[in-house]
Coordinates of C-alpha atoms in Angstrom, one line a residue:
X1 CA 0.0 0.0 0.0
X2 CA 1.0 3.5 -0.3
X3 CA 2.3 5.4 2.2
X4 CA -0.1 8.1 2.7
X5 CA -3.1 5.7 3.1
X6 CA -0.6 3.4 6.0
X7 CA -0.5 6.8 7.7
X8 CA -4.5 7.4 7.4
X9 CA -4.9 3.9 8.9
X10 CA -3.0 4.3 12.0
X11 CA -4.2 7.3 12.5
X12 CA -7.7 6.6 12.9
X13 CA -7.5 3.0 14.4
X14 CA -4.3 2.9 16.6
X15 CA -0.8 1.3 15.4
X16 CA -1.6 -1.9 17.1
X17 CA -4.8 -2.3 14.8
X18 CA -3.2 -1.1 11.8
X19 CA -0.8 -4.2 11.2
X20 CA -4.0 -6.4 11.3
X21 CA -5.6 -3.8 8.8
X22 CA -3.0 -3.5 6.8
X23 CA -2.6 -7.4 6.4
X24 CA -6.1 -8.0 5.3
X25 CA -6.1 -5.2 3.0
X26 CA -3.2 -6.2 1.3
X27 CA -4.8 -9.8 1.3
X28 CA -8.1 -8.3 -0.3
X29 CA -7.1 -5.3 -2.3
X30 CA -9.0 -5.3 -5.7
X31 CA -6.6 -4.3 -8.3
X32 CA -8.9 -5.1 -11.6
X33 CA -11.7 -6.6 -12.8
X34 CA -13.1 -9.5 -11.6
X35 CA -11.9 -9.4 -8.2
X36 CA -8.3 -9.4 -8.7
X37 CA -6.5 -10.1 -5.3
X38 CA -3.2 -8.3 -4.2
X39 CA -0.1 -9.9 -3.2
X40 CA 2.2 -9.4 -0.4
X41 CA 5.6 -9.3 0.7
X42 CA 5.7 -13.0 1.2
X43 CA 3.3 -14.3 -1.7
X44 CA 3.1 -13.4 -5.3
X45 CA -0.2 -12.2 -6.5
X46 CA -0.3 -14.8 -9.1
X47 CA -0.8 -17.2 -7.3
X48 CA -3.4 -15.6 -5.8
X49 CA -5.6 -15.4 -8.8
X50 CA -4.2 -18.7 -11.0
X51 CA -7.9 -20.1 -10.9
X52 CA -9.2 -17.1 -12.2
X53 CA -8.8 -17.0 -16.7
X54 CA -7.7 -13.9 -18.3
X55 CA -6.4 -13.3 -21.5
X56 CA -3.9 -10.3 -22.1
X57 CA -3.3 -8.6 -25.9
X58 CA 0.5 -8.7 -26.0
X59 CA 1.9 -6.6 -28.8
X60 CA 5.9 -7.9 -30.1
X61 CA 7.4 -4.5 -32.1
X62 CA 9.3 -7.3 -34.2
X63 CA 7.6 -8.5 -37.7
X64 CA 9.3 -11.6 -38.3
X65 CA 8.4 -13.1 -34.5
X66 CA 6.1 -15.5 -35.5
X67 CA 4.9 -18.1 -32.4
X68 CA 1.6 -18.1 -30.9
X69 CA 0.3 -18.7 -27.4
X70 CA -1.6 -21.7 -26.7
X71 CA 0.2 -24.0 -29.4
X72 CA 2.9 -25.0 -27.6
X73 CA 3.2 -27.1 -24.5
X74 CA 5.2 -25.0 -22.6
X75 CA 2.8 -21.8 -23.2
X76 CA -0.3 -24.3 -22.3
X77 CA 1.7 -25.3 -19.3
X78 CA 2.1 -21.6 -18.1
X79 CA -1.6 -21.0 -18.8
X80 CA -2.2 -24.1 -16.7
X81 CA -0.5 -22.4 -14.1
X82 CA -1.3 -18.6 -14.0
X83 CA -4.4 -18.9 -15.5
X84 CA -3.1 -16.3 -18.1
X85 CA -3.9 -16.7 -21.7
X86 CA -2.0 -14.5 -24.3
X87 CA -2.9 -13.2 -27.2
X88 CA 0.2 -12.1 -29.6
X89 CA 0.1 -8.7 -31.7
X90 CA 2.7 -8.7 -34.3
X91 CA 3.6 -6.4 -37.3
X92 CA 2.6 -7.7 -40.5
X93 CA 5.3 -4.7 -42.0
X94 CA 6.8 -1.8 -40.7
X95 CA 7.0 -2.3 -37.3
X96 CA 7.3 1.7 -36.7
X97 CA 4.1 2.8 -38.4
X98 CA 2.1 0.0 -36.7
X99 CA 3.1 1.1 -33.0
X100 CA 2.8 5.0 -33.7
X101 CA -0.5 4.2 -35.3
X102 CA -1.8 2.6 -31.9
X103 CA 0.0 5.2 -30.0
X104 CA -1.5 7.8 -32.1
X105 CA -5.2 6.4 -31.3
X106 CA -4.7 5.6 -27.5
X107 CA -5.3 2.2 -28.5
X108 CA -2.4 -0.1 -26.9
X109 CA -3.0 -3.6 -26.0
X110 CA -2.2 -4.6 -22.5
X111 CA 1.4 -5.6 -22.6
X112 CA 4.1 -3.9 -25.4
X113 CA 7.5 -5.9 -25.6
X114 CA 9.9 -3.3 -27.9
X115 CA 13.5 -2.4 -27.9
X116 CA 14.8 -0.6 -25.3
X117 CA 16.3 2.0 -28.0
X118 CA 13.1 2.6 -29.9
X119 CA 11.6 6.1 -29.3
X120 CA 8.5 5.0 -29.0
X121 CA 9.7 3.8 -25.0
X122 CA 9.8 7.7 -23.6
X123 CA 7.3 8.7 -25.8
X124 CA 4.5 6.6 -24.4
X125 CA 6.3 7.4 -21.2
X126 CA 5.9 11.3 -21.6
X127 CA 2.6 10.7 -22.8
X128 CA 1.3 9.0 -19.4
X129 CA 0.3 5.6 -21.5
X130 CA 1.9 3.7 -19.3
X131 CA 1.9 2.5 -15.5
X132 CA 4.9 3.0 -13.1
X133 CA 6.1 -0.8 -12.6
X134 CA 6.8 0.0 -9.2
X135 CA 3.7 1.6 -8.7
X136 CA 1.4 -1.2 -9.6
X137 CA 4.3 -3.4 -7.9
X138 CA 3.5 -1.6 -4.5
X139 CA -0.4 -1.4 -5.0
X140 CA -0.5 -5.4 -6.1
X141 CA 2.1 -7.2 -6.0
X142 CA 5.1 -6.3 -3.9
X143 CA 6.5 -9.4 -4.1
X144 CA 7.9 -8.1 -7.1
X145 CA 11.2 -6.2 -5.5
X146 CA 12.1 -9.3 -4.0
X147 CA 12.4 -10.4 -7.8
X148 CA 13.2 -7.6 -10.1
X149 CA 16.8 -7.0 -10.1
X150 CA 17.9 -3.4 -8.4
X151 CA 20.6 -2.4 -10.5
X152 CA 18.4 -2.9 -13.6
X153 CA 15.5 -1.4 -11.7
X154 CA 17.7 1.4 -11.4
X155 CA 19.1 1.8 -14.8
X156 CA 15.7 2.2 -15.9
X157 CA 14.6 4.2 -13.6
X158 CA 13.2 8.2 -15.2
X159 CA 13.8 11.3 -13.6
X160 CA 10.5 11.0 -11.7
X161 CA 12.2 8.2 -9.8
X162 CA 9.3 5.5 -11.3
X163 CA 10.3 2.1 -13.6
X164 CA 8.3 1.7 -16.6
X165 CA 9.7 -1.2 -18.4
X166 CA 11.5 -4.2 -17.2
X167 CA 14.6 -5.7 -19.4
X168 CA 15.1 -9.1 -21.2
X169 CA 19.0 -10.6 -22.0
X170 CA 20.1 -7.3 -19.3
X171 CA 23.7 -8.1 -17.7
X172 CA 24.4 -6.0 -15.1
X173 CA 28.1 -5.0 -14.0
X174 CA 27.6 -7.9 -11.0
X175 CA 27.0 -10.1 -13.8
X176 CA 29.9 -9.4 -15.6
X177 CA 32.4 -10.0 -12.6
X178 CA 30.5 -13.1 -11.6
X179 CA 30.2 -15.0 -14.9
X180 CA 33.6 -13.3 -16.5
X181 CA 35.1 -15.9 -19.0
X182 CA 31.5 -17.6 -19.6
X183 CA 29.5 -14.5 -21.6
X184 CA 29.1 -14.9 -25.4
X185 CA 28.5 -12.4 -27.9
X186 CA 26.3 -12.6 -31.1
X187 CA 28.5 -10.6 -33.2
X188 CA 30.6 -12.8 -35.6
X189 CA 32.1 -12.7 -38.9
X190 CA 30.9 -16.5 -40.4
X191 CA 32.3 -18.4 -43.2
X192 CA 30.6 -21.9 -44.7
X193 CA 33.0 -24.6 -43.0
X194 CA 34.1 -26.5 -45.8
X195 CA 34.1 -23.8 -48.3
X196 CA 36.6 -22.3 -46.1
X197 CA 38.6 -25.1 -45.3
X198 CA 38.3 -26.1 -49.5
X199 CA 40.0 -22.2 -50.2
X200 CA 43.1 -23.1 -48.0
X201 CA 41.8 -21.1 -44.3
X202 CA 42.4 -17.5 -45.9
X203 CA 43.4 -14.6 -43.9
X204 CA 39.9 -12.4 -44.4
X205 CA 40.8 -9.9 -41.6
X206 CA 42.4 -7.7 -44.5
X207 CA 40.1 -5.9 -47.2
X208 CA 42.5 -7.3 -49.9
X209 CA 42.0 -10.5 -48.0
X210 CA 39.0 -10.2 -47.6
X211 CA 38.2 -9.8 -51.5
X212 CA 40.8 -12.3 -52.1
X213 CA 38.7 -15.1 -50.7
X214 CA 35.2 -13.8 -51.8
X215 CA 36.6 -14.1 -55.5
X216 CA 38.1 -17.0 -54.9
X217 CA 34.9 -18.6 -53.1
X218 CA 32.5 -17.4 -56.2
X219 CA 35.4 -19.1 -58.9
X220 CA 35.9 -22.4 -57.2
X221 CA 32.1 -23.1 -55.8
X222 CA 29.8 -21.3 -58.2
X223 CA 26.9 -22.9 -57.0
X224 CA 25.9 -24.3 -53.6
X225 CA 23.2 -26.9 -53.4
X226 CA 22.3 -26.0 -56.9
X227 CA 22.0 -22.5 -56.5
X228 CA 24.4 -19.4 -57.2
X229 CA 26.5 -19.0 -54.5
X230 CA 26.6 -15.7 -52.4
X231 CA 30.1 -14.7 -51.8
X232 CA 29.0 -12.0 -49.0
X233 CA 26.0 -11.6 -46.8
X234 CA 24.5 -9.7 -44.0
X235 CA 21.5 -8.4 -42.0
X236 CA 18.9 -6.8 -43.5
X237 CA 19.4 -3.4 -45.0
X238 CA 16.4 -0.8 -43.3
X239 CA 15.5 2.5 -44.1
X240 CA 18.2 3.6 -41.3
X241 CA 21.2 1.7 -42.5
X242 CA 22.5 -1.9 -41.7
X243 CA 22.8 -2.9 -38.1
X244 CA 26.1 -5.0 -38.9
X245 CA 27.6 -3.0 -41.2
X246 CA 27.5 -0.1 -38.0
X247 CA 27.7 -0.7 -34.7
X248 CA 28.9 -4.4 -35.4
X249 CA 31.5 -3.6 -37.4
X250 CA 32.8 -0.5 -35.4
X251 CA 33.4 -3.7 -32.7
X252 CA 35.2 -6.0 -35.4
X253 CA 37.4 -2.7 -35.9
X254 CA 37.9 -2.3 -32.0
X255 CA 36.9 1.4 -32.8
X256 CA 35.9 3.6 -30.0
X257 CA 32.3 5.4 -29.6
X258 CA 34.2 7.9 -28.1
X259 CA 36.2 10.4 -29.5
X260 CA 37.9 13.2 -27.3
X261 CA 34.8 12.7 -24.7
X262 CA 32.0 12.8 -27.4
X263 CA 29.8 10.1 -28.4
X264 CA 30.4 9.0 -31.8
X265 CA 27.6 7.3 -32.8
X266 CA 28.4 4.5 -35.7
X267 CA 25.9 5.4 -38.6
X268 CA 26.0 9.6 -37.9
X269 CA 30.3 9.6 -36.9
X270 CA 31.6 7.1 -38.3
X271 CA 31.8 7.9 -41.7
X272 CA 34.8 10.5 -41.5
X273 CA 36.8 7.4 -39.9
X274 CA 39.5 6.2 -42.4
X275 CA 39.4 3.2 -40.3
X276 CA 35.7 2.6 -41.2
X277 CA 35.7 4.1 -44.7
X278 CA 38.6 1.4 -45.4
X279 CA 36.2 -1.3 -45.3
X280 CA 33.0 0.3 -46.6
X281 CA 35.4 0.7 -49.9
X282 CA 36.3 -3.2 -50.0
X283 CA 32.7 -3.7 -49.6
X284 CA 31.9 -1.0 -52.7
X285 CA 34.9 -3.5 -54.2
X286 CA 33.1 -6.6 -53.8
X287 CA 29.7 -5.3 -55.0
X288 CA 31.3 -3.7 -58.5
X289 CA 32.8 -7.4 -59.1
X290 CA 29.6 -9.3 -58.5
X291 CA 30.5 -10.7 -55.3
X292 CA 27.8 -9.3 -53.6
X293 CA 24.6 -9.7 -54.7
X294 CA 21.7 -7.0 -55.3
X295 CA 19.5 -9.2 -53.2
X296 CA 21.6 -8.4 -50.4
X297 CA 20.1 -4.7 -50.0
X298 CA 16.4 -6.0 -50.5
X299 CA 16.2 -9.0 -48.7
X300 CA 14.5 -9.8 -45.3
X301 CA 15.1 -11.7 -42.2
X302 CA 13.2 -14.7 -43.8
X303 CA 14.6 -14.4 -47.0
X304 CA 18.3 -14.5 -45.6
X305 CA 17.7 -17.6 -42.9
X306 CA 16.2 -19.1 -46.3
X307 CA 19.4 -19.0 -48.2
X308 CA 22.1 -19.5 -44.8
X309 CA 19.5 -22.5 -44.3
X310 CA 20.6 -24.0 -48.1
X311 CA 24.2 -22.7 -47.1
X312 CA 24.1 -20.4 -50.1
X313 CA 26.4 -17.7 -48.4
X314 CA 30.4 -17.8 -48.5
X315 CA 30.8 -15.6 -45.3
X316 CA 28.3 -13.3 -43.2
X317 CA 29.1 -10.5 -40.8
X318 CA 25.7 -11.9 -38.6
X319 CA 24.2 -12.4 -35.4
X320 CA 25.0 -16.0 -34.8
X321 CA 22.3 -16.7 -32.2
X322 CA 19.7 -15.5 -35.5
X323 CA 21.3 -18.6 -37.7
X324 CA 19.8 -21.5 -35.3
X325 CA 17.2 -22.6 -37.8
X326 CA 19.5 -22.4 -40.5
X327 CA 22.6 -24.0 -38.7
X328 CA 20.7 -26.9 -37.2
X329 CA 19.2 -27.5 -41.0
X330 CA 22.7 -27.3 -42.5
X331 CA 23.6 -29.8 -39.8
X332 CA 21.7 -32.3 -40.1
X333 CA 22.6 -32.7 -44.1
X334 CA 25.7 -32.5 -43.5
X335 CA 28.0 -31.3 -40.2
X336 CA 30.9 -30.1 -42.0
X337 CA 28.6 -27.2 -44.0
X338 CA 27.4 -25.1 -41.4
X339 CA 29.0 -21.7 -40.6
X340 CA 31.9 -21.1 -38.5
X341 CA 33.1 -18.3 -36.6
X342 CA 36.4 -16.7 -37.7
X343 CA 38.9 -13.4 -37.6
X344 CA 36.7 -11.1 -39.9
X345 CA 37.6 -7.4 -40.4
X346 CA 40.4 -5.6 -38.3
X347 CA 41.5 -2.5 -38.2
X348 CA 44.6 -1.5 -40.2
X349 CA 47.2 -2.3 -36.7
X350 CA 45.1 -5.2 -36.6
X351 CA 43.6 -5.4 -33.2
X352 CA 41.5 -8.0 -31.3
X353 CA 38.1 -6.9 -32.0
X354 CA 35.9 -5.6 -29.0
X355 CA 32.8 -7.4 -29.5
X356 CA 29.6 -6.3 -27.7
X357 CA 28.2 -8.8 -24.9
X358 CA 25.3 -8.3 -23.2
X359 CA 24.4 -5.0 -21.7
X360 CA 22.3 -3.7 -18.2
X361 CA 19.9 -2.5 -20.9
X362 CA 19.7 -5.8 -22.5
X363 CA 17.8 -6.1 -25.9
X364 CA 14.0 -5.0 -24.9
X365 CA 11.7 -4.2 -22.5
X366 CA 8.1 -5.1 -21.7
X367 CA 5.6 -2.1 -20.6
X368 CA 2.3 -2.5 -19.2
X369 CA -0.1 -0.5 -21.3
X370 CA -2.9 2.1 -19.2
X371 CA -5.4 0.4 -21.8
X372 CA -5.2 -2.4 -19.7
X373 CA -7.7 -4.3 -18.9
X374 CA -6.4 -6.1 -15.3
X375 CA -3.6 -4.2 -14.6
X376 CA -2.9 -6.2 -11.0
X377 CA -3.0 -9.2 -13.0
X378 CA -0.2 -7.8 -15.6
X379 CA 2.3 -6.9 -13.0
X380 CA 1.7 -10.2 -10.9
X381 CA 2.4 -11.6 -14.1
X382 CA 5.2 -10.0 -15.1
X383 CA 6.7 -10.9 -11.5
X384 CA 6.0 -14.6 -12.7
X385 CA 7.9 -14.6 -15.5
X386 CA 11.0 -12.9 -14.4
X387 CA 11.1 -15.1 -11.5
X388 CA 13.2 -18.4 -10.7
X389 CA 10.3 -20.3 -11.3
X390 CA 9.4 -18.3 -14.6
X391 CA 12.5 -18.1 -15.9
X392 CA 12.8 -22.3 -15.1
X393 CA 9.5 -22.4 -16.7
X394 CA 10.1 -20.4 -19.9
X395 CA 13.3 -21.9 -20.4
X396 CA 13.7 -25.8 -19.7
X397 CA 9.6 -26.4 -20.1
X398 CA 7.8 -28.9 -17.8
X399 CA 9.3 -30.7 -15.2
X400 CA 10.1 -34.3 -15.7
X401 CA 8.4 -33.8 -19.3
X402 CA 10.5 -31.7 -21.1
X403 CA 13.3 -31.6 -18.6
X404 CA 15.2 -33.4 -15.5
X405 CA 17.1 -32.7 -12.9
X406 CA 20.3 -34.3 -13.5
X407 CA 23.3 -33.5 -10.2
X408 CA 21.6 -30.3 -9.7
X409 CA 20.8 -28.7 -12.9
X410 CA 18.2 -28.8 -14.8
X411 CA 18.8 -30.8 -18.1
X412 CA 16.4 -31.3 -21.4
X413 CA 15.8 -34.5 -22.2
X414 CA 16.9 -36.6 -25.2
X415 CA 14.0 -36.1 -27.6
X416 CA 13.7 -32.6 -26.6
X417 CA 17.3 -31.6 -27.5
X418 CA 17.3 -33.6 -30.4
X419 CA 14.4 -32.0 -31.7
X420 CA 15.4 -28.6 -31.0
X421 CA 18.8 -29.4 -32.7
X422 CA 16.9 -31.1 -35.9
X423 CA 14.4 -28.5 -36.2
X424 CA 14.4 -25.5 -34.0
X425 CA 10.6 -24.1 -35.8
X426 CA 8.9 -27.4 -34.8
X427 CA 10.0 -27.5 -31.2
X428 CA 9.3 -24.2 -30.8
X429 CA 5.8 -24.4 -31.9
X430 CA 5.0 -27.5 -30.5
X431 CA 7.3 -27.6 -27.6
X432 CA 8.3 -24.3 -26.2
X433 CA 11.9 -24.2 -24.1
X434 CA 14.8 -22.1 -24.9
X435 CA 13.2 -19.4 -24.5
X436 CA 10.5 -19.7 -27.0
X437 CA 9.1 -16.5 -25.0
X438 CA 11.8 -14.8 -24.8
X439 CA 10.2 -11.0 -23.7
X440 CA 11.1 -11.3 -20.4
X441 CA 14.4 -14.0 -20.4
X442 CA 16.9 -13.6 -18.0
X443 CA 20.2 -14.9 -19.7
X444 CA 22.8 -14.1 -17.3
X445 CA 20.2 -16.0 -15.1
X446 CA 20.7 -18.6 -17.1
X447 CA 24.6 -18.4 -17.0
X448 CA 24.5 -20.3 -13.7
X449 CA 23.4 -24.0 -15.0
X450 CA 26.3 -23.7 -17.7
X451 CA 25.4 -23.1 -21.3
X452 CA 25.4 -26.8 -23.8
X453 CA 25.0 -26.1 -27.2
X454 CA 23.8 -28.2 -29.9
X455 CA 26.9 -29.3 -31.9
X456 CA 25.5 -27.1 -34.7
X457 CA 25.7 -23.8 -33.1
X458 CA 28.7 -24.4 -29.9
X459 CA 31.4 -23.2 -32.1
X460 CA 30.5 -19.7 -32.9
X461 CA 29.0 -19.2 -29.0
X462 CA 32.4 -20.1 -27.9
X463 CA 34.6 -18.5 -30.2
X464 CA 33.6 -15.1 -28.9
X465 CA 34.2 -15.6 -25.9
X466 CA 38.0 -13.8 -25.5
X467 CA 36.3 -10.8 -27.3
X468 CA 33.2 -9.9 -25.1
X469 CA 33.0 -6.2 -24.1
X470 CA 30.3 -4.4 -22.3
X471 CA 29.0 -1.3 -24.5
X472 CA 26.5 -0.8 -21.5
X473 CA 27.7 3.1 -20.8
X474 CA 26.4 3.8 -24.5
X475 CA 23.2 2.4 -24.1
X476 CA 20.3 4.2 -23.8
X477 CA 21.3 7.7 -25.3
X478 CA 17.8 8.2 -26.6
X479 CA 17.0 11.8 -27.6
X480 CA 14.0 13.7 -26.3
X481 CA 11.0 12.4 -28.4
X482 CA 10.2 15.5 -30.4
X483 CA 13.2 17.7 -29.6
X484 CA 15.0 19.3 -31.8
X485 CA 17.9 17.1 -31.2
X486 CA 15.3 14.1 -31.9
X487 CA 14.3 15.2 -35.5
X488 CA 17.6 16.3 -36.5
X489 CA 18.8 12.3 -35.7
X490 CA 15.7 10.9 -37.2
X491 CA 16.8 13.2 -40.4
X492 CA 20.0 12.0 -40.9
X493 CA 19.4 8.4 -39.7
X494 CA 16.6 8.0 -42.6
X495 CA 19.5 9.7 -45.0
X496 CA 22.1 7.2 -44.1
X497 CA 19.5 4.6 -44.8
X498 CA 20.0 5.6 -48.5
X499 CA 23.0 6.4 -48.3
X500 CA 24.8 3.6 -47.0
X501 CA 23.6 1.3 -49.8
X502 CA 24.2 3.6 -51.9
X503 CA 28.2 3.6 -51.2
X504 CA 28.6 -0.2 -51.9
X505 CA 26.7 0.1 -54.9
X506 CA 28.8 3.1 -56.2
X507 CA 30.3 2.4 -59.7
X508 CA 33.7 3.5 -58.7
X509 CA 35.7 5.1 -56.0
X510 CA 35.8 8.9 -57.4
X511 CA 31.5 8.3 -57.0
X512 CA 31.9 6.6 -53.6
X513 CA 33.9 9.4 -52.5
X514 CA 31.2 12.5 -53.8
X515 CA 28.4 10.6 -52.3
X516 CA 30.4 10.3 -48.9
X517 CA 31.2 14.2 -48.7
X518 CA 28.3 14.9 -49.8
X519 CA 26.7 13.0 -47.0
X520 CA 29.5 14.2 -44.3
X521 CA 28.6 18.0 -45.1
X522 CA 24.3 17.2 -44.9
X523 CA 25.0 15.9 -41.9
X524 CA 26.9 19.0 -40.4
X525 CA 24.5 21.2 -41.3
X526 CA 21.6 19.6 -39.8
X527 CA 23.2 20.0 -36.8
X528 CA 24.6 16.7 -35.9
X529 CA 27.0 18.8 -33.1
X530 CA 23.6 19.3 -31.5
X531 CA 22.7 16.0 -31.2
X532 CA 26.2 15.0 -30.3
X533 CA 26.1 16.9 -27.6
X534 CA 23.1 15.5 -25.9
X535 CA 24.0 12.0 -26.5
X536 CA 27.4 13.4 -24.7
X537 CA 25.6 14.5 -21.4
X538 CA 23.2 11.3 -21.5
X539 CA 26.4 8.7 -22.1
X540 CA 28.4 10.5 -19.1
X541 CA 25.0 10.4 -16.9
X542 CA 25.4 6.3 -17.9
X543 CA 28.6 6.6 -16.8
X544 CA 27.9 8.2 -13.5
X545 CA 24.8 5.9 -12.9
X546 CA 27.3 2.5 -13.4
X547 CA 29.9 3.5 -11.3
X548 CA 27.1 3.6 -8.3

């Protein structure tokens, strides 16, 4: 309960009445419809309220997510246990236009799971669309700070000291001390095993190596599996760049956001970096020879797991954790074709490359929307799933069903791991673990049981390992919605979206090099020292809130 009314209480009845009072009330409290109970300090609200069916309207700001609620064991299971049904919302395009549109019409579903860095998160913040976490936490459930994590509670907390949105995959500094040597990263440059291996293990961390290979790839294995081969691939290209060919690559060439004490953010600073520019021109290279394909700048997510599934690439600078389906598919025709994780682009002294592991911010959070229609219900659970038992529930499945116990930790069984190694899209639909539901998945959580990977995706997991960095101080520099400093980004970000592409597909050098200036000077006069200078003050409040 809140303060003010534990004061009222005592007042009027006498403090040795108001622990009694408060008890029941806290026992009783109505937080939404159908009678919703409270929890306490000692009891989580969901269990409270398990036998009582609710379905909440979840809304995923990713397109390509495509699971449902209710196929799957493992969602029936939690449903089984909560008493919570979900129903997804997913983008059927651009994930932007679909969320403003609902945010535009004060029609939000009940739940909204969204990257942390979209601008949509402060926006439906400032706009009073959605409840203080700890707010509804206090009212119903305050079993809740026993399990939400502080120093992520505290990361997100806003200058009117409430938390709207709770992280997935967040490692906080504590996590990085206690599980140092075990974190992973998903940034790696792959190559097709046996192609590799075939071309003699070529040195790619060089552009002329790098080009060397890709020609020599495209001459000796025209075709894979019947099909033309792709020398080079990547993520998808969007209308605000290329998320690898940016911030992924900055890491591969161990470049630092900062530069004397200002942000330098990869698609706005980057491009007067000679470091950078070195390899955007072996890229502009490889596309004027034919080693990379025009598909590459149209393509989606689907279309690229598609051709990595009929190991149609040469080499990829891609998240490996994204290749599962593909890697497990490639696998199971044949072990020595998947893709392997190897030294991919350096910088020109050639440094170890400072790969991005998991940061406090992690990858999204989850918000409880005003529109909802049992808000008590929402947070008690939320409190489920980023529990022990949610998290155990989410991740390994059903007890003695889909997992064991085996000396302690908890262990899939046979059929389950098989499955999930022969085909990750049927296990997840009709199964569930690993994180099916990943909106609210605790991964450093997870870092305690040890990590076994299939045989098809260990190698590239592991292979990061030396290289993990946390980028956590640069998380998070989200302008003002609306500011000045906020439109001026959005500007150039949507001009580097055409841009970018536009630099590989240059017809030569002298053209790459107009377009580039060109871009460099728009940039500058737009006022990108304006925005610089806010992300500035934001990254060295990060700074000051880590070292707390």
């Amino acid at each position: 309960m809140k303060r003010i009314k534990k004061i009222a209480i005592a007042a009027a009845f006498g403090l040795a009445a108001f622990a009694s009072l408060a008890l029941i009330s806290c026992n009783e409290k109505s937080g939404g419809k159908n009678g919703t109970l409270a929890g306490s300090e000692n009891e989580p609200g969901w269990k409270l309220n398990k036998d009582k069916k609710i379905t909440f309207d979840w809304y995923i700001n990713f397109s390509w997510f495509a699971r449902h609620w209710g196929d799957s064991k493992v969602s029936k299971y939690i449903t089984g246990k909560t008493g919570v049904d979900v129903n997804f919302i997913v983008p059927a395009g651009n994930e932007a236009e679909k969320l403003n549109t609902m945010i535009a019409g004060d029609a939000l579903p009940d739940l909204i799971t969204l990257g942390w860095y979209e601008g949509q998160v402060p926006m439906m913040i400032d706009s009073g669309l959605v409840y203080a976490l700890d707010e509804l936490a206090e009212d119903y459930d305050p079993y809740f700070f026993k399990i939400a994590n502080p120093d992520k509670l505290g990361w997100y907390r806003q200058e009117d000291g409430h938390v709207y949105g709770y992280p997935n995959a967040s490692y906080t500094p504590a996590d990085y001390e206690k599980y140092a040597g075990k974190l992973t990263s998903n940034e790696t440059f792959l190559v097709r095993k046996d192609i590799y291996e075939a071309l003699g293990k070529p040195d790619m961390t060089t552009p002329e190596g790098f080009l060397a290979a890709l020609r020599k790839a495209k001459q000796k294995f025209p075709t894979a599996n019947g099909l033309p081969l792709i020398p080079f691939g990547t993520a998808e290209f969007t209308d605000v760049g290329n998320s690898q060919l940016q911030g992924v690559l900055q890491h591969f060439l161990a470049l630092n956001p900062e530069k004397d004490g200002k942000f330098e953010d990869a698609a706005l600073g980057l491009t007067e970096n000679p470091e950078y520019i070195r390899w955007l021109k072996a890229l502009r290279q490889a596309h004027e020879e034919g080693l990379i394909p025009t598909d590459i700048f149209v393509d989606k997510r689907s279309q690229i797991e598609e051709k990595a599934a009929q190991g149609r690439y040469f080499c990829m600078l891609y998240m490996n954790w994204d290749m599962q389906a593909p890697q497990n598919a490639l696998y199971a025709r044949d072990p020595n074709s998947i893709y392997v994780a190897v030294d991919g682009p350096k910088n020109s002294r050639g440094d170890e490359p400072k790969l991005a592991g998991g940061s406090i911010a992690g990858w999204t959070v989850t918000l409880i929307s005003k529109k909802c229609k049992d808000k008590a219900r929402a947070i008690q659970f939320l409190t489920y799933l980023i529990s022990d038992e949610g998290q155990m529930d989410t991740n390994f499945g059903i007890p003695n069903e889909t997992y064991t116990m085996v000396n302690g930790i908890p262990t899939l069984t046979p059929e389950v791991k098989a499955l999930d190694s022969s085909d990750k899209n049927k296990q997840e639909n009709e199964i569930g673990v690993l994180y099916t539901y990943w909106m609210l998945m605790d991964t450093a959580w997870h870092a305690q049981w040890g990590v076994e990977y299939a045989p098809s995706l260990e190698q590239p997991q592991l292979w990061t390992r030396p290289y993990v960095c946390s980028y956590a101080v640069y998380d998070g520099l989200t302008l003002p919605v609306g500011s000045d400093e906020d439109l001026i980004y959005q500007e150039i970000q949507r001009k580097w979206g055409k841009v970018l592409s536009n630099l590989i597909r240059a017809s030569s050098e002298k053209e790459f090099d107009t377009i580039l200036a060109d871009y460099n000077k728009f940039k500058a006069d737009k006022g990108l020292a304006k925005v610089q200078k806010i992300q500035t003050e934001l990254m060295n409040k990060n700074k000051a809130k880590l070292a707390k």
